[in-house]
């Protein structure tokens, strides 16, 4: 299973953080810091896999891609194939690129919820459910259309709002 | 939306709040406005304050935005949420009719992992139940269901009590539709609550595996891959093999195939028929697939689950080699090395074929590849190639970065030291390798290297000459003394040089190295070892000098010295040392003779100059050893006067006796101590071990009294003529011993033994007379008696101030099998000399002649044959005098009695003892023995345990 997905800047600032196996909240910052220290010490043009037993527990590995000012990190265990997860990172990056038209860090910073929507279309409960970038794009666009439609409706007051007021 | 502050109160407050509320984008901008840590934390605090107010607003839209901001801060800025649990507002909003609000709420709930939030999550059970029910087929409802499944599969839901249990049934309709999301969620629900979920979900999940829909079957394969993953037992999934096999042979999805292969890799070892059946399809995939990920998974499956199928393994190895050959892709090279690491011992030849590639990978820029290559190289090592590989690795470590260099050295030490050096046959090579490792600038393995240097010396007699040689190269280099990482290695080198000093080519150089000024850079514990080594070396040199002095005339010439060596060898006196020394020293005789008077005096002067100041050291370990060494050297000052007093046989004899006794103490063989050695010492039946040693307080106070008495006794002795001192001294000793026995009878042997004591005392009257044949026979008879009697000794506190107890210290060293007791007894012996100085009426650096005589009298009496005989009769075993050292009880056995005889038989018996040791270690050459040494075998075996 995929245990975690992280997107962080080359300054170590987390831009996206999703855990699929339980990690106590007070540990999240240490996990980010640990992964960042590992990655920032690695030169370019070396392999994209790192064993992270010390950080995430026995058998854990991570695969990462360093693109411009961002690290895209997927942490996984022995039930995943290294190269397959590397391909998945590529799919994720491609999808972001399509959604934001030549994605850069600012797009990541200002689209917190959309990022999670894209990720949720790919992975559910740590299991990969979609590996096609095109299919993910279609789902995200449909969700956006539905939400826009719902926003239009919300302009009309409804009695249901009054029910929740104190 | 404008970020202006709220206006004055208006008729519609909620509308105003909604219109002027800061959005998430506004929040992000304010956080980025001041990127400093202080600015950021201030912005976060302000935002939390706003959120705290907004989240309680009656308007749903306002609440939703507040929840969105809180989720963001909690997730990416690690804002503490204990006072703002995400779950409660999230639970409110997941019931909202607005899809955007529900999306925000579901995200907040799935990201909230704080215990406060988790405990509230079951409140959402009813709403999840509604959202999971397939009431309509509208698009919006489809996405709401997706959101609910996402939450159900999140670690938050898994951690919330009972939530998955209540919703397991709701998944069944979605499973029957083959929804990949539902399949993934079902796997998580089963993992979270197996006992409740398996009866409900397992069969529908298994049905998905056989579904004609490839998306459903792929998702099901992934689900079963998760569920069968270690540490879970894979056996319950064997019935799924037919459906998995069908996927293996028909699926076009690489993801699905990878998952199926992983499940089969876990099932195949459980069922050999299954393994035989999947070999062909796996080989076809391996041969045809263009996807590297699938190819690698096939390799892994074959090497880990199908090792018995040679054709498949060879095909996998070929593919792995292709991975290794990928020059421009470090990922493939890394995975190729991983694959080689999965090979079993049956294919060791393949590893050897790839040795060049593996060795080359050690120097890769990628630390992943380097470490994997090192791991493989360790698997390659065997007794035929250990010298090549270990040498190459150590050489490589000298060019590597510090971290990897230490990984290499640690791996080599572990491999070569495994199972008591079973891979090593050339120990000279290994010793020099250990030295090279120690010299590595980044080496942080000093403790293990030092331990192995000493351990090899204890266990491998043949390696000692090389050990001494290698240690020399370390000790004479002053530059190494500043490297604190090297201290354990230098400590071991010093210990080895002192312990095996007979293999040293140039003792003078060694002493100079051990006392060079820069040793002040060493920690005190290491300096103590250095000083102890010097004591061993100087004792060795003085012993040879004294022996030469006895065997040859005073005139020194090359021919006579050479002749002297030959006589020594043929005479068989201390043959092992003499032989080794003769071979080494003769060629250097003309240049520098370490055993000449000049060299000995030079070393003594050097010791006094460098170690003398340490007798006032604050560190007790260094202090004690310094005093031992200086005390010994002080007594050796007599040697200088030998030249001037050629005819003073009395002094010569005394110094000779002192030196020889010290040499005997230090020459005792030290072997490795078995882990079970302590248990082999059986408790005597009549020995009762007290819970504590409170009773010894009386004895300690008694010693103080004895000390006072001794002080009173000494001046009278000093003022009397020498001939009349002898009976007075022995009489005082007898009286003290009798009194002590009377007061502390508990710690002495039965009274019957005491009657023999007075009978032997008269012998003290003539300690200097040569032993007659009748006396020798008598000694032999008494020596046998304690052994045949089978009596066991009782531990008693040694009393250095009572002359007999000095012998007890000496006796203790004879049965010592560890270095600590040896040092203790040595300390006790030397302290006896120092006490003479302490007892002087006036304190001055140089003692008077009378003080000299006092010391000689004490030593002479303490070591006379009568005293030793008396010790044997009393059957005492002294324990260490230093309270700072651990106390070890020793069993009294036959060997310990042999060195106690002071006549000519002592040397002969000692030689037999050494011969026995060598026989036990499978030494090819045997020394001439007058008498076979059969009884020594059990003792040797004990050492080897």
Coordinates of C-alpha atoms in Angstrom, one line a residue, chain A residues 1-78:
Chain A
X1 CA 0.0 0.0 0.0
X2 CA 1.0 3.6 -0.4
X3 CA 1.5 4.9 3.1
X4 CA 1.9 8.6 2.4
X5 CA 2.0 11.2 -0.3
X6 CA 4.0 14.4 0.3
X7 CA 4.7 17.4 -1.9
X8 CA 7.3 19.8 -0.5
X9 CA 9.4 22.7 -1.7
X10 CA 13.1 22.6 -1.9
X11 CA 13.1 24.8 1.2
X12 CA 11.4 22.0 3.1
X13 CA 7.9 23.6 3.2
X14 CA 5.1 21.1 2.9
X15 CA 2.6 21.8 0.1
X16 CA 0.6 18.7 0.2
X17 CA 0.4 16.0 2.9
X18 CA -1.7 12.9 3.0
X19 CA -1.3 9.8 5.1
X20 CA -2.9 6.5 4.3
X21 CA -1.6 4.7 7.3
X22 CA -2.1 6.2 10.7
X23 CA 0.5 8.6 11.9
X24 CA -0.2 10.7 15.1
X25 CA -0.5 14.4 14.2
X26 CA 2.4 15.4 16.5
X27 CA 4.7 13.3 14.4
X28 CA 3.7 14.8 11.0
X29 CA 6.2 17.7 11.2
X30 CA 9.0 15.4 12.1
X31 CA 8.2 13.1 9.3
X32 CA 8.3 16.0 6.8
X33 CA 11.5 17.2 8.2
X34 CA 13.1 13.7 8.1
X35 CA 12.1 13.1 4.5
X36 CA 13.3 16.6 3.5
X37 CA 16.7 16.0 5.1
X38 CA 17.1 12.8 3.2
X39 CA 16.1 14.2 -0.2
X40 CA 18.0 17.5 0.1
X41 CA 21.2 15.5 0.7
X42 CA 20.9 13.5 -2.5
X43 CA 22.5 14.8 -5.7
X44 CA 20.6 14.9 -9.0
X45 CA 20.9 12.0 -11.5
X46 CA 20.9 9.3 -8.8
X47 CA 18.2 6.7 -8.3
X48 CA 14.8 7.8 -7.2
X49 CA 14.4 5.2 -4.4
X50 CA 15.3 5.6 -0.7
X51 CA 14.8 3.2 2.1
X52 CA 13.1 4.9 4.9
X53 CA 12.8 2.2 7.6
X54 CA 14.1 4.6 10.2
X55 CA 11.4 7.1 9.5
X56 CA 8.3 5.1 8.5
X57 CA 9.0 1.7 9.9
X58 CA 10.5 -1.6 8.6
X59 CA 10.1 -2.3 4.9
X60 CA 9.2 1.3 4.0
X61 CA 10.6 2.9 0.9
X62 CA 10.0 6.1 -0.8
X63 CA 10.1 7.1 -4.4
X64 CA 10.5 10.8 -5.3
X65 CA 10.8 13.1 -8.2
X66 CA 12.6 16.5 -8.0
X67 CA 11.0 18.9 -10.4
X68 CA 11.8 22.6 -10.4
X69 CA 11.3 23.8 -6.8
X70 CA 9.3 20.8 -5.6
X71 CA 9.8 17.2 -4.4
X72 CA 7.0 14.8 -5.1
X73 CA 7.2 11.9 -2.7
X74 CA 5.3 8.6 -2.4
X75 CA 6.0 6.4 0.6
X76 CA 5.1 2.7 0.1
X77 CA 5.7 -0.8 1.5
X78 CA 6.5 -4.2 0.2

